[in-house]
Coordinates of C-alpha atoms in Angstrom, one line a residue:
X1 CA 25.3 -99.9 -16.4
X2 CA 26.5 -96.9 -14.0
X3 CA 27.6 -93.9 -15.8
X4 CA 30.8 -92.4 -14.8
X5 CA 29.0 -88.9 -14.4
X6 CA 28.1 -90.2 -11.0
X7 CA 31.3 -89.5 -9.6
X8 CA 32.4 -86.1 -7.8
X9 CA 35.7 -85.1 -8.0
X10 CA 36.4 -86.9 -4.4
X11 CA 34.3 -90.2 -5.4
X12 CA 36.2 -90.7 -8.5
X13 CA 39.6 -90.4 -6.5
X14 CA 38.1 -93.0 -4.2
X15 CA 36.9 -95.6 -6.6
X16 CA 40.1 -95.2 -9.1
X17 CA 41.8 -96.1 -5.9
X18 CA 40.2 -99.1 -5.8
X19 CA 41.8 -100.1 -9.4
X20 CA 45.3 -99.2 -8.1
X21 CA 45.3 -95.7 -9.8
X22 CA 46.9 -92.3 -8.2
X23 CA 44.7 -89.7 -7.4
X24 CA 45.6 -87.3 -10.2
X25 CA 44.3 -89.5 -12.5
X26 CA 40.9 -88.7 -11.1
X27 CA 41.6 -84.8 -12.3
X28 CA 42.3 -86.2 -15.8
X29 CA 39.2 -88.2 -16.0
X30 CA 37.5 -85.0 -15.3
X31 CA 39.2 -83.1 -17.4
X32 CA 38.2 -85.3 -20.7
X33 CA 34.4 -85.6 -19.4
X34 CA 33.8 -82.2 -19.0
X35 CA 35.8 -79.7 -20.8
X36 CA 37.2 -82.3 -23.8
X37 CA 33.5 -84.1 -23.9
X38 CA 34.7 -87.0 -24.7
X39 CA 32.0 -89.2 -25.9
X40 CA 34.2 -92.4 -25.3
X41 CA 36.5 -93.9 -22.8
X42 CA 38.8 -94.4 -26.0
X43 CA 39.8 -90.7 -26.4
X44 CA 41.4 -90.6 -22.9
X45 CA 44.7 -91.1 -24.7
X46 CA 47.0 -89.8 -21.2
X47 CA 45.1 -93.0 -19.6
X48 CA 46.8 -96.1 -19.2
X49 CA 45.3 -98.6 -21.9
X50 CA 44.5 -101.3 -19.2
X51 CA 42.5 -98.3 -16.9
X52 CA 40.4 -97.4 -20.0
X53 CA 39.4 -101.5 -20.7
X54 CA 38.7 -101.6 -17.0
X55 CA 36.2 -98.5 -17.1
X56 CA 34.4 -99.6 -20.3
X57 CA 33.6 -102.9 -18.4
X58 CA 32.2 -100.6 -15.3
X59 CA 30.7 -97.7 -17.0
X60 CA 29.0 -95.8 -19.8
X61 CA 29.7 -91.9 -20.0
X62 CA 26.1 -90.8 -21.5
X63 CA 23.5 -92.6 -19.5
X64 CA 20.1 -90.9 -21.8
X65 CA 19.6 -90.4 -25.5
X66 CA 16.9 -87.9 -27.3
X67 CA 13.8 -89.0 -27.7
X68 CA 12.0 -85.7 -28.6
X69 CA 12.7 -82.4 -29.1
X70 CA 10.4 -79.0 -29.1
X71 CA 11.5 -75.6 -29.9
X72 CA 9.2 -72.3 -29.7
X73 CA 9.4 -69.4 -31.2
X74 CA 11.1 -67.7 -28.4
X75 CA 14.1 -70.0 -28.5
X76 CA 13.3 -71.9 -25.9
X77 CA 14.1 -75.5 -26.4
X78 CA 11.9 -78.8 -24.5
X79 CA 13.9 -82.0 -24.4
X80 CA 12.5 -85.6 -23.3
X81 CA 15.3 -87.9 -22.4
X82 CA 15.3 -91.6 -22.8
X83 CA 17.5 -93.1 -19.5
X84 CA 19.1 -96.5 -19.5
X85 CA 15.9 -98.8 -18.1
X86 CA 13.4 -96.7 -20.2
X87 CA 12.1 -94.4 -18.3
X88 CA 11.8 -90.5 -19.3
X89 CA 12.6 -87.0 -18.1
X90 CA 12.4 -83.7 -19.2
X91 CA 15.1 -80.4 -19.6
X92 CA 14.0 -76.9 -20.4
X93 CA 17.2 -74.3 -22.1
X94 CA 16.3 -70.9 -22.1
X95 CA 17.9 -67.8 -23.5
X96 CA 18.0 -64.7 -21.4
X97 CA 20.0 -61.8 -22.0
X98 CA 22.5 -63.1 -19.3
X99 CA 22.5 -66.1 -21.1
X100 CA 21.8 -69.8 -21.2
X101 CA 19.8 -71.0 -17.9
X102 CA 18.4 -74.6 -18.4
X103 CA 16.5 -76.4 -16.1
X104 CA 16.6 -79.9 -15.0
X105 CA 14.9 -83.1 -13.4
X106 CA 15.6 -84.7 -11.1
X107 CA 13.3 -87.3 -10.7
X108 CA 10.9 -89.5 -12.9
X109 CA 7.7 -88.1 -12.2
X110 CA 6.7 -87.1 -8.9
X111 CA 4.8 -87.7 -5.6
X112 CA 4.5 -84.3 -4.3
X113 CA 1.1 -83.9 -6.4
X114 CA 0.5 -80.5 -6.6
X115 CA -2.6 -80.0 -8.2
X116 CA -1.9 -77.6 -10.8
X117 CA 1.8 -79.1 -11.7
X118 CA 1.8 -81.8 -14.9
X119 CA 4.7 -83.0 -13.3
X120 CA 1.8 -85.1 -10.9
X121 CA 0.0 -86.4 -13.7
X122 CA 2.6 -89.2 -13.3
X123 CA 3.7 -90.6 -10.0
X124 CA 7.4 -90.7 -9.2
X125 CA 8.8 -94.5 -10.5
X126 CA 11.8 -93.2 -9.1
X127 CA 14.8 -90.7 -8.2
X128 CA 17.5 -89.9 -10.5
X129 CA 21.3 -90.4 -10.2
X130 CA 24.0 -87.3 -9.7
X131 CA 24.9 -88.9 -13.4
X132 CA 21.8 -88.5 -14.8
X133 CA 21.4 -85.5 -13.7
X134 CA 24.7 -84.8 -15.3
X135 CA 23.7 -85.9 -18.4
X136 CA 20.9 -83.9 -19.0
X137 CA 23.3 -80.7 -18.2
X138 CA 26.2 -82.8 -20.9
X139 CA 23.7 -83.1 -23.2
X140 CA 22.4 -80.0 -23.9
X141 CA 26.1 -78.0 -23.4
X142 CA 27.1 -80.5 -26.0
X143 CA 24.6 -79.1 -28.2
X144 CA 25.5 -75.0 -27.1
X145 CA 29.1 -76.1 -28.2
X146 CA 28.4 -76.2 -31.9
X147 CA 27.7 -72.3 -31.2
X148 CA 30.6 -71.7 -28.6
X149 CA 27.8 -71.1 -26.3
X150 CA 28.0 -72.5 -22.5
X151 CA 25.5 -73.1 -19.8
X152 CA 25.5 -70.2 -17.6
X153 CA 22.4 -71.2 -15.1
X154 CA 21.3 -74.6 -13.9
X155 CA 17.9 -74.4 -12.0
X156 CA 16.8 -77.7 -10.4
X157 CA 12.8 -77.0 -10.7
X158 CA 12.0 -79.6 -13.1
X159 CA 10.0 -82.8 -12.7
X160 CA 10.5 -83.9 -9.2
X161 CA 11.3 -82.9 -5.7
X162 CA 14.9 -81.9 -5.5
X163 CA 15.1 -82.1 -1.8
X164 CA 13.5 -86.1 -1.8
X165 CA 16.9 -86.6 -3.8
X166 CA 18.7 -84.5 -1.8
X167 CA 22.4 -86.7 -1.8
X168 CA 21.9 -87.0 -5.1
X169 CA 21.0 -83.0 -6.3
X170 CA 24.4 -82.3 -3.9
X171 CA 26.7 -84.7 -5.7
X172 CA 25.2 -83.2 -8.6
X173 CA 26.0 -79.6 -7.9
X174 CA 29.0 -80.3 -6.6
X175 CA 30.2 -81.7 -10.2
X176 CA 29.0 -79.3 -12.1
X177 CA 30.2 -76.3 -10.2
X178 CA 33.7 -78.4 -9.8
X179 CA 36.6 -75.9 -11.6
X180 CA 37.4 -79.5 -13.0
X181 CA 34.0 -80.1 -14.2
X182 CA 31.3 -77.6 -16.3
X183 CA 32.4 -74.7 -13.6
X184 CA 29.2 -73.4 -13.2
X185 CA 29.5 -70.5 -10.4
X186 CA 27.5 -71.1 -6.8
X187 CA 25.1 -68.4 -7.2
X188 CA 24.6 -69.9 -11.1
X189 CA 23.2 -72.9 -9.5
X190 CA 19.3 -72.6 -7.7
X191 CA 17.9 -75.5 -6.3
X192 CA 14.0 -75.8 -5.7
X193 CA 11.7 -77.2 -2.8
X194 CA 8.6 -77.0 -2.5
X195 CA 8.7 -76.7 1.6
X196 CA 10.3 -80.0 3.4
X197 CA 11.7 -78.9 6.4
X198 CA 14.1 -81.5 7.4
X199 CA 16.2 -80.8 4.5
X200 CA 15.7 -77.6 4.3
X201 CA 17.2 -77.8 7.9
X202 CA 20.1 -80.1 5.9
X203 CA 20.7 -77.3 3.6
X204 CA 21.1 -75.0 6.5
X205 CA 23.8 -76.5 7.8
X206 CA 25.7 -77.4 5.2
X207 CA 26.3 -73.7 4.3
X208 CA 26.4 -74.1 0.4
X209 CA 26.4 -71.0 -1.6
X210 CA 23.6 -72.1 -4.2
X211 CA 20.4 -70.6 -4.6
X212 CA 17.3 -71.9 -2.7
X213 CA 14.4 -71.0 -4.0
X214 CA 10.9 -72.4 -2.7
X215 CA 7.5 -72.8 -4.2
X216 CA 5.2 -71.1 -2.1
X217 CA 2.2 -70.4 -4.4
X218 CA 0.3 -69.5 -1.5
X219 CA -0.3 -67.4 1.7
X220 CA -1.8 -69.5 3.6
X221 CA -2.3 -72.8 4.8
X222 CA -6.1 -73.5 4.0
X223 CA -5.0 -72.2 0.4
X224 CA -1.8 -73.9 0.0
X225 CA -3.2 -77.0 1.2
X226 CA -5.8 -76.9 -1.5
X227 CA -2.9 -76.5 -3.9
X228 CA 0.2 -78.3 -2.5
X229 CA -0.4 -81.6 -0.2
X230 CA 3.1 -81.0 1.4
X231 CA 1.5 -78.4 3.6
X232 CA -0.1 -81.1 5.4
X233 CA 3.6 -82.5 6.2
X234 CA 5.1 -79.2 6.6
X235 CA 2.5 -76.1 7.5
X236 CA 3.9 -73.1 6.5
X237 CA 4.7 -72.0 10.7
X238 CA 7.1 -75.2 10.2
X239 CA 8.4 -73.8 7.0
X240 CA 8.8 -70.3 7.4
X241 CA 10.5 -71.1 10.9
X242 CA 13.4 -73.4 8.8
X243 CA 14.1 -70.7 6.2
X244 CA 14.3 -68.1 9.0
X245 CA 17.3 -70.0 10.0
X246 CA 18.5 -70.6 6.8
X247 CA 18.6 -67.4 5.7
X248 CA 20.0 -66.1 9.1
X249 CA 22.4 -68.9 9.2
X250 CA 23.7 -68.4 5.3
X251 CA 23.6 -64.6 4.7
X252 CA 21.7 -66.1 1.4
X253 CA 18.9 -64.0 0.0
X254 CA 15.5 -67.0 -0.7
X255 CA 13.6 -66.8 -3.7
X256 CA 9.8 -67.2 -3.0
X257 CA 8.1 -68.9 -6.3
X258 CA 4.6 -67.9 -7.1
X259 CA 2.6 -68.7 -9.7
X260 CA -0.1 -67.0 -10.7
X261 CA -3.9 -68.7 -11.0
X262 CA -6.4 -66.8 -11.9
X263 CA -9.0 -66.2 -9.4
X264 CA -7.4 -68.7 -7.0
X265 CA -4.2 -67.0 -5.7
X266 CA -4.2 -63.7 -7.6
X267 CA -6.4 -61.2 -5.5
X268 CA -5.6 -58.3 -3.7
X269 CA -6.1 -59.9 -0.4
X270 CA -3.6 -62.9 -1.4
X271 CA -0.8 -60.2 -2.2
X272 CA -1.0 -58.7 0.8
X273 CA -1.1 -61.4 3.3
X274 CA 1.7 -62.7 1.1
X275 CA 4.0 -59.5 1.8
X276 CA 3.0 -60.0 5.1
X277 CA 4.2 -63.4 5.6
X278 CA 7.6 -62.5 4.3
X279 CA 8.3 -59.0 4.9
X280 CA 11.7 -58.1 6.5
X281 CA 13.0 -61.4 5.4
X282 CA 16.2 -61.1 2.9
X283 CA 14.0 -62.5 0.2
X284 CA 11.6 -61.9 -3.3
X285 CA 9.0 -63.4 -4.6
X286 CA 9.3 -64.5 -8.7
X287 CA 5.6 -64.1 -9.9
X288 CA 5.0 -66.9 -13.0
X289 CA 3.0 -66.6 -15.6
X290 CA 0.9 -70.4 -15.1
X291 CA 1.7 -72.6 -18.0
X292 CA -2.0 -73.9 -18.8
X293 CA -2.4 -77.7 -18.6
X294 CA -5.9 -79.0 -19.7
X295 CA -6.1 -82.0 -17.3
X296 CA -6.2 -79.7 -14.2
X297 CA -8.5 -76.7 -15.0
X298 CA -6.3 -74.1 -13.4
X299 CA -6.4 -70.6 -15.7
X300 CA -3.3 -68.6 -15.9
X301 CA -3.9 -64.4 -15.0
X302 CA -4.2 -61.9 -17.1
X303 CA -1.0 -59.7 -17.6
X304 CA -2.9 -56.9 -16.5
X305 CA -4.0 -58.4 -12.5
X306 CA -0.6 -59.8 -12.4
X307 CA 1.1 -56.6 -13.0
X308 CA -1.5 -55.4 -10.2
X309 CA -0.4 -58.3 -7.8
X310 CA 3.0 -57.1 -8.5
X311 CA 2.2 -53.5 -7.9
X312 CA 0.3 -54.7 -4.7
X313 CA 2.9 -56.2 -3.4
X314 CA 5.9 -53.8 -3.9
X315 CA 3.9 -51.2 -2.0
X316 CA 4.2 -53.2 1.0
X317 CA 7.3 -53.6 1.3
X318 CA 8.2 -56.9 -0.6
X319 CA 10.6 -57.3 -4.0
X320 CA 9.1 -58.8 -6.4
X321 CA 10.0 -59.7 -10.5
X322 CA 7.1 -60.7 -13.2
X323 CA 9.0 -63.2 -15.0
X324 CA 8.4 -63.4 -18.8
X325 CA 6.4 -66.0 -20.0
X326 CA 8.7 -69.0 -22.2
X327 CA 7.5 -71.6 -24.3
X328 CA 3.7 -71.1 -24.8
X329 CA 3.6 -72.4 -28.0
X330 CA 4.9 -75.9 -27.0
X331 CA 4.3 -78.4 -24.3
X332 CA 6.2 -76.2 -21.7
X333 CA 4.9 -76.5 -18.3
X334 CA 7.2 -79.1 -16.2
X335 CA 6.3 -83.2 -16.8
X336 CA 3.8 -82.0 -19.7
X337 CA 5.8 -83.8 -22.6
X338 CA 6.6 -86.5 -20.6
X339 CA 3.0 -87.2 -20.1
X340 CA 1.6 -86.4 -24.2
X341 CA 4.7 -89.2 -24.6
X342 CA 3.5 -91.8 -22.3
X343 CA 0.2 -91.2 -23.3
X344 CA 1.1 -91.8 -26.8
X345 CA 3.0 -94.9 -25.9
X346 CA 0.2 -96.5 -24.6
X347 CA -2.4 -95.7 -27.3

């Protein structure tokens, strides 16, 4: 059954005005979903009775349930989500000083097969909803309510490509950054591609104030190709062209990913053709620690070359942040617990 998160503010207008309901109502729905969290269509007590019968024959609210849970010793906190037809997905909540950033899915599995990502150890079965999506975000702020905590960051850099469910991730980041829905701010909201150009283009022109932020992980193509197959789609000419115009066209400072493989990516030639391809750009580059996972063979760096690679690359000219490794003592590199579970399920 369809979960009413699907709806933005404008959709649900619509489709209420399909039952013969006003658009304020709309606003009220909204207001019960996402700052009352009601769990049931019954709470909606300013509802007319015969709306809330109708919309418990149409929809659910919560369209996944917790299926697992991990929690390391840093706070950070792994959840695999059950949806509706069975199928599983994973969210990451981690604590920062600046608060609570978690990061979402938005597909099951994933077809871009990057060769170091768990998230490729199982193909995409298929794209999720703007609800799901949703729920994953509902879920866990349900959970920071029980310590008047609130999500302050949504990152979209979880299993999946965000930009092959690009309607989707919009109607998604339009609900949640809704001042009727969670109210998470623009620039609290970063979206992740790992390079396709026509919707990159999309994004360009739609002149959203979100953060784009794209996996580069290389600085070349003969390397990145090795690494990410969407290079052979999208060469990086093509891609560095498109976020040239984004950035030009938006005024919006890019976020290049990079994570750090040791003795694949991490020399002191690959840091400076890297600040080379992106100097004078309005842009920085978010060195990762690698999340080890033992099907692929890649080896994360040492702190000591990837505080180099940082140093390296400062001195020419580009920004750059070492960001703090999270998780390591649980299954935390993206699609990993999802895959230990499927695994399981078929032993």
């Amino acid at each position: 059954m369809q979960t009413i998160y699907d709806f933005d503010l404008k959709g649900l207008e619509e489709m209420l005005g399909t039952l013969g309901q006003k658009p304020y109502r709309a606003k009220q729905l909204f207001m019960w979903l996402y700052r009352k969290r009601a769990k049931t269509f019954d709470e909606m007590t300013d509802l007319p009775a015969a709306l809330i019968e109708e919309l418990k024959k149409r929809f659910v609210i919560m369209p996944l349930k917790e299926i697992d849970r991990q929690v390391a010793h840093d706070g950070t906190m792994k959840f695999l989500f059950e949806m509706q037809d069975g199928s599983s997905v994973e969210s990451v909540l981690m604590h920062f000083a600046y608060g609570e950033s978690l990061c979402v899915s938005s597909q099951v599995g994933c077809n871009m097969a990057c060769t170091f990502c768990a998230s490729g150890l199982l193909k995409k079965q298929r794209s999720l909803t703007a609800g799901e999506m949703v729920g994953e975000a509902m879920f866990v702020q349900e959970l920071l309510d029980e310590d008047q905590r609130r999500l302050d960051n949504i990152v979209i850099m979880g299993t999946g490509e965000p930009f092959d469910n690009y309607d989707n991730v919009m109607r998604f980041c339009a609900i949640i950054n809704s001042d009727h829905g969670l109210a998470i701010g623009a620039r609290h909201i970063t979206i992740s591609t790992c390079g396709i150009v026509p919707r990159i283009n999309d994004f360009a022109d739609a002149h959203l104030q979100y953060n784009l932020a794209v996996s580069l992980h290389a600085s070349n193509d003969a390397l990145r190709r090795k690494l990410m197959p969407i290079d052979k789609a999208y060469p990086m000419d093509q891609l560095m062209a498109a976020l040239k115009r984004y950035s030009e066209n938006n005024h919006r400072r890019l976020t290049f990913e990079y994570i750090l493989l040791r003795n694949v990516n991490d020399r002191d030639e690959n840091a400076i053709e890297l600040a080379n391809l992106i100097r004078g750009m309005n842009a920085y580059v978010n060195l990762i620690p690698y999340n080890e996972v033992d099907e692929n063979g890649y080896r994360t760096t040492d702190a000591r070359t990837a505080l180099h690679f940082y140093d390296v690359l400062m001195k020419h000219g580009v920004k750059a942040t070492l960001r703090t490794k999270h998780g390591e003592d649980i299954d935390a590199a993206c699609g990993q617990l999802r895959a230990k579970h499927e695994r399981e399920k078929e032993a």
